[in-house]
Coordinates of C-alpha atoms in Angstrom, one line a residue:
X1 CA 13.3 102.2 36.1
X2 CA 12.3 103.9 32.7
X3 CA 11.7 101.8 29.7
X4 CA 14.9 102.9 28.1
X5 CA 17.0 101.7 31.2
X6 CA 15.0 98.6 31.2
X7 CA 16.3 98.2 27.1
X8 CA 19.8 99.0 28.2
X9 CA 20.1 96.4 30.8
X10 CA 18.5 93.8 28.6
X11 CA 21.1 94.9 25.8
X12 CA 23.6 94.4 28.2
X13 CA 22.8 91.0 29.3
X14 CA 22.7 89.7 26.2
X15 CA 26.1 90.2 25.8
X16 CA 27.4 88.8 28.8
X17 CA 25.2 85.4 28.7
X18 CA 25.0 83.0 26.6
X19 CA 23.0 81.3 24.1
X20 CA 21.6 78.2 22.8
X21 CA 21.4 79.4 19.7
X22 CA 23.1 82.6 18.0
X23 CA 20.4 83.3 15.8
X24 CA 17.9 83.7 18.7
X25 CA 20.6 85.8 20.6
X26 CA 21.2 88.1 17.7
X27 CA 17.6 88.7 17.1
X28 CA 16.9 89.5 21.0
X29 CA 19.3 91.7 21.1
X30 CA 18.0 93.6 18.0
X31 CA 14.8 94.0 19.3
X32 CA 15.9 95.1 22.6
X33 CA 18.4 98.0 20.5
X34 CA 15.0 98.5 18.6
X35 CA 13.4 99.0 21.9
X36 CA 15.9 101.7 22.8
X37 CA 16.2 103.6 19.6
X38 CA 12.5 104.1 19.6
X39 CA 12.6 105.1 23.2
X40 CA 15.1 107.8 22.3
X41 CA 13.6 109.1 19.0
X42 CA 10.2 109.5 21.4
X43 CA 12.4 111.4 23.4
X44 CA 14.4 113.6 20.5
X45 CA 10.7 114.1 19.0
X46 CA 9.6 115.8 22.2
X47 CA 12.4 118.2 22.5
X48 CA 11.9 119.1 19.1
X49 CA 8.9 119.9 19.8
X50 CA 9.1 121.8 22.5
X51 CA 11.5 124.2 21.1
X52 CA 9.7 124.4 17.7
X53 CA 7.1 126.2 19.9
X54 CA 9.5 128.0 21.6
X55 CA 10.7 129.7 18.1
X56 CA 7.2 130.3 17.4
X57 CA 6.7 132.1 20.6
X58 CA 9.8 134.0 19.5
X59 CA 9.2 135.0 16.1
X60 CA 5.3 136.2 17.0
X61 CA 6.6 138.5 19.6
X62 CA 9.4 140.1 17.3
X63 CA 6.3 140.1 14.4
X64 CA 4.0 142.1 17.2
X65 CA 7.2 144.3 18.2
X66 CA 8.2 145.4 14.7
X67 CA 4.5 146.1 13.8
X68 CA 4.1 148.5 17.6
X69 CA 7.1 150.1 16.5
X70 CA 5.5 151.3 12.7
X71 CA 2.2 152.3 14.6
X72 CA 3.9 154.2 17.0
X73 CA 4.1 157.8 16.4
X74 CA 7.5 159.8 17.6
X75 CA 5.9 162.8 19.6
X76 CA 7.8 165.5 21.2
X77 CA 11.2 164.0 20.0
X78 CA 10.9 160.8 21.8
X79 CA 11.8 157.3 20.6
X80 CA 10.3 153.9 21.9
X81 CA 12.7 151.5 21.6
X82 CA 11.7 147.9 21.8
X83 CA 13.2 144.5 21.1
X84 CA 16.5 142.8 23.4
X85 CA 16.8 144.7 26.4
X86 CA 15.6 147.6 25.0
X87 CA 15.3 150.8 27.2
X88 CA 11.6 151.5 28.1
X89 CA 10.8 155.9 27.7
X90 CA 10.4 155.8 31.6
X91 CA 14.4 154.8 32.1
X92 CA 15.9 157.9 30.0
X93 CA 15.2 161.6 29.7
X94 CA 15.4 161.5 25.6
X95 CA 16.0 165.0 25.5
X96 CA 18.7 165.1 27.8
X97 CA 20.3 162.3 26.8
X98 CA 24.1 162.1 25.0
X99 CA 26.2 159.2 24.3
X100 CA 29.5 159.3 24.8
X101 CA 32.1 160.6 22.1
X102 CA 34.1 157.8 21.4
X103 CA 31.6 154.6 22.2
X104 CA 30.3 152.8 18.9
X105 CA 27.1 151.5 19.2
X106 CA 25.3 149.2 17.1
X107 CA 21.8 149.0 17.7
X108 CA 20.8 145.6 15.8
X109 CA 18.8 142.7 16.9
X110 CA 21.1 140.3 17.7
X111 CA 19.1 137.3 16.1
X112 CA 19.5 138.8 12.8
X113 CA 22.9 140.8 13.0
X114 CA 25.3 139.5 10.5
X115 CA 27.6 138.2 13.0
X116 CA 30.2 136.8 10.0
X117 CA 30.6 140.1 9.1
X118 CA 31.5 141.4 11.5
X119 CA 33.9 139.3 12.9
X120 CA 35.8 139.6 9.8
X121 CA 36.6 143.2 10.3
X122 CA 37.5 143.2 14.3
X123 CA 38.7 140.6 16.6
X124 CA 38.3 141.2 20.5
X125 CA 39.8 141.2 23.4
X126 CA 37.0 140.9 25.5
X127 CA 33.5 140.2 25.0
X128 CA 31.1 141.6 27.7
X129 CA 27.4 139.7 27.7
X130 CA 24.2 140.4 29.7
X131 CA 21.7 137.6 28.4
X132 CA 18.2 138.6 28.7
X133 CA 17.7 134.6 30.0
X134 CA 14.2 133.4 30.4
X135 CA 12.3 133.5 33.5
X136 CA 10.7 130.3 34.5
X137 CA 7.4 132.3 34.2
X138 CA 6.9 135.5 32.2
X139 CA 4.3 137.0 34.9
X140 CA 5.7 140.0 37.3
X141 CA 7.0 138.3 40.4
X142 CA 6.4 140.4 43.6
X143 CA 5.4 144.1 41.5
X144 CA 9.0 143.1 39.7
X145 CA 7.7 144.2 35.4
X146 CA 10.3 142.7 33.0
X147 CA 11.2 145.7 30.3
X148 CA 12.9 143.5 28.1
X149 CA 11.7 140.9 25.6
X150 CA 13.5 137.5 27.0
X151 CA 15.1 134.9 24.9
X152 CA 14.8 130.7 25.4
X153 CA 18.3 129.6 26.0
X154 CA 19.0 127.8 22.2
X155 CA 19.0 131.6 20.9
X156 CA 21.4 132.7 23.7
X157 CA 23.2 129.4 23.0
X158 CA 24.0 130.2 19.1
X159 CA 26.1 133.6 19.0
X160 CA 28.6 133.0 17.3
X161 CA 30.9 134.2 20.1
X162 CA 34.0 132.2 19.1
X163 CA 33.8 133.6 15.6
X164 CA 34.6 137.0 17.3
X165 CA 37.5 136.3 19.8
X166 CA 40.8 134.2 19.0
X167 CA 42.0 134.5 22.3
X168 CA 40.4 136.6 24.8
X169 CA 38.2 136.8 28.1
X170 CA 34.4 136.5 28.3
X171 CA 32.2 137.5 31.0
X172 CA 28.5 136.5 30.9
X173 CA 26.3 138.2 33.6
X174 CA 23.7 135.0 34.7
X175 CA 20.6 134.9 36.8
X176 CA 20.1 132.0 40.0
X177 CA 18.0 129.7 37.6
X178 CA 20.7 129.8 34.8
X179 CA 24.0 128.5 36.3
X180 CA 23.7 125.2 34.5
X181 CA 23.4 126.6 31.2
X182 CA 26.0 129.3 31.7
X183 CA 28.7 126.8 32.8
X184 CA 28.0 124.9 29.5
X185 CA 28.5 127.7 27.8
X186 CA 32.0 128.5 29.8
X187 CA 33.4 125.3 28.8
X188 CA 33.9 126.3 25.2
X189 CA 36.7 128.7 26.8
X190 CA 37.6 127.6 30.0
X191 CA 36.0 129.0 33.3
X192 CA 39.0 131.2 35.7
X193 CA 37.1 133.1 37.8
X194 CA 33.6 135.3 39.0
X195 CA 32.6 138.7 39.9
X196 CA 30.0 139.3 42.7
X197 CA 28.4 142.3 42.6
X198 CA 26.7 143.3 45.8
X199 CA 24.1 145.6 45.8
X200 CA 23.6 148.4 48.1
X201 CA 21.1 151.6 48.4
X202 CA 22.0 155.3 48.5
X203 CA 22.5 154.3 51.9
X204 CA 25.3 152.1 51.3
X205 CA 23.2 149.4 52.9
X206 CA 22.7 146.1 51.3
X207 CA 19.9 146.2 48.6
X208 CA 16.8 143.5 49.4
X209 CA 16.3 141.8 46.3
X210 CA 13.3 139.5 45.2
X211 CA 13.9 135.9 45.1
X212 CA 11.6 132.7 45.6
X213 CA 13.3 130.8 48.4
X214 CA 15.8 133.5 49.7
X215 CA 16.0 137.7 48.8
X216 CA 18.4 137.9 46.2
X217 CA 21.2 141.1 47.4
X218 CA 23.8 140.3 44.9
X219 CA 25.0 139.3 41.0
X220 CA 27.5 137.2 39.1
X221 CA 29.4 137.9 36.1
X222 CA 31.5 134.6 35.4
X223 CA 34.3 135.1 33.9
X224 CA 35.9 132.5 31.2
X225 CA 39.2 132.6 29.1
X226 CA 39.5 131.3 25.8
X227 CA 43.1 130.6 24.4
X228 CA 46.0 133.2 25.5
X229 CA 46.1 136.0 27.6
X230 CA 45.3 138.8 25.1
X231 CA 48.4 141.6 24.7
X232 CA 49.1 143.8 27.3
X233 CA 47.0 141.6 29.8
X234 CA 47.5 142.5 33.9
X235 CA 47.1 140.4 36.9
X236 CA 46.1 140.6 40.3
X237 CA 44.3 143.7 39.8
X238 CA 41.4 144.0 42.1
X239 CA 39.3 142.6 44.1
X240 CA 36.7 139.6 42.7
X241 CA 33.8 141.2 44.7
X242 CA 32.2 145.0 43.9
X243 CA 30.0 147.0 45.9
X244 CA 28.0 149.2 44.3
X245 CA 24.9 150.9 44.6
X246 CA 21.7 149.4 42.6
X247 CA 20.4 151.3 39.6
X248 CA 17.9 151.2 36.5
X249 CA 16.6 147.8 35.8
X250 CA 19.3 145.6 34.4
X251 CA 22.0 148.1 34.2
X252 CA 25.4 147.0 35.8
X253 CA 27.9 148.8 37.7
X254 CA 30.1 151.0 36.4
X255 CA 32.8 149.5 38.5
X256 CA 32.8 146.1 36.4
X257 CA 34.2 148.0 33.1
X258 CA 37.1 149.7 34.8
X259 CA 38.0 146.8 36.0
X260 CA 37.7 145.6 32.4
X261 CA 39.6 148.1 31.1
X262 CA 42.6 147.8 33.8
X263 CA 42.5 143.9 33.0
X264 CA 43.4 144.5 29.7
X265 CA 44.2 148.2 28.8
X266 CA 43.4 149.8 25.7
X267 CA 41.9 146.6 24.2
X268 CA 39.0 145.7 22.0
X269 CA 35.9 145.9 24.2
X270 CA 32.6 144.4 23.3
X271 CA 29.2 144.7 24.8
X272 CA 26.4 142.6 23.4
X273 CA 22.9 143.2 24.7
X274 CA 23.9 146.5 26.1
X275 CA 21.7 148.7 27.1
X276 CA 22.1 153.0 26.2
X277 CA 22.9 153.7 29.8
X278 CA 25.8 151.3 29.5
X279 CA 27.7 153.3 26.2
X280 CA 31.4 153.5 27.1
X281 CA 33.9 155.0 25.7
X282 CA 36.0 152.9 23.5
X283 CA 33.7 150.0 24.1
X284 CA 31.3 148.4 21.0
X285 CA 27.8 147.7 22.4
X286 CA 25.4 146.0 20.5

């Protein structure tokens, strides 16, 4: 039993028996309320602390990325783009490359972007999300490089994704070790359903992933809804599970935003953390 849960017990037991005296009741149980409130501000402190460094480690790498992107010459037409799951050169042919007519994109960093804004001149009906969450460790697991800078969960935690949808449907994109968190953020709308994608090779045979306890062959979007059905909204329109062949690093099936798009047709679409291989027509990625 912890010290705190010792403190509680005691508090608790000095309620229910009695005293000689109330003065020596009252002052017991205000040392044992002492005891816990120091317990918990020991605890409070810690946390603090912990994700004070976690900032720190934050703010140094975005200082290091901004100062490789002014030292980093633009030869032969091509771009290095860095920062929130930012395309490495390897994962497009620059040259090549077009976005589609009617997408918008926003290229922004998302800890900076002045959400208020923004949500002042659009409201949407859905909100599309593809967190870069946090590995447990930041060193390649099994030849697996991550090309993205990854963000701790309080950064993830405070988009201001209410200020942008009235009523609406979200769907977040979350990694094995991340459930938890991604259910905490659900409740704020209300969870109604998932998404599995399974992957598959050119073969149309399921993908082998990496994973620590089990090879990981699939992905979940969870789905949440917050307030109404937005206008126009459809039911019953395909099935909860897509399979799809695997792609670039981190880019999604193309299947998801059709089924997007048939869910609630021609509605405001956004994309936060998208990536350029995900632009869409009609579709806002930032």
């Amino acid at each position: 039993m912890s010290e705190q849960d010792e403190a509680k017990q005691e508090i608790n037991l000095l309620d229910s028996s009695p005293s000689p005296t109330p003065s020596a009741a009252t002052t017991s149980k205000l040392n044992a309320q002492l005891k816990y409130l120091l317990g918990r501000e020991a605890e409070l402190q810690l946390q603090i602390k912990e994700l004070s460094e976690e900032i720190a480690q934050l703010q140094a790498k975005i200082t290091n990325q901004n100062q490789d992107n002014s030292a980093t010459p633009s030869g032969n037409g091509k771009k290095r783009e860095r920062g929130n799951n930012a395309e490495s050169d390897d994962d497009i042919c620059w040259e090549e490359f077009e976005a589609p007519e009617w997408c918008v994109p926003i290229k922004a960093d998302v800890l900076t972007f002045e959400w208020d804004v923004f949500a002042k001149e659009c409201q949407f009906d859905v909100i599309l999300m593809d967190p870069p969450w946090q590995l447990a460790t930041h060193a390649p697991t099994r030849g697996v490089a991550i090309a993205y800078q990854q963000l701790p969960d309080i950064c993830i935690e405070e988009l201001p994704i209410p200020k942008l949808q009235k009523n609406g449907f979200l769907f977040i994109w979350v990694i094995n070790n991340k459930y938890s968190k991604a259910f905490e953020l659900m409740r704020k709308w209300g969870y109604c359903d998932d998404i599995t994608w399974v992957k598959q090779t050119v073969n149309r045979r399921m993908a082998k992933g990496h994973g620590f306890y089990l090879q990981h062959a699939k992905e979940t979007c969870l789905m949440g809804r917050k307030g109404k059905d937005p206008p126009g909204c459809k039911h019953s329109i395909s099935s909860d599970v897509i399979f799809s062949e695997r792609r670039g690093q981190s880019q999604k099936p193309e299947e998801l935003y059709e089924m997007i798009e048939e869910l609630v047709p021609n509605g405001n679409y956004l994309e936060i953390f998208g990536r350029k291989n995900n632009l869409r027509d009609y579709w806002v990625t930032i």
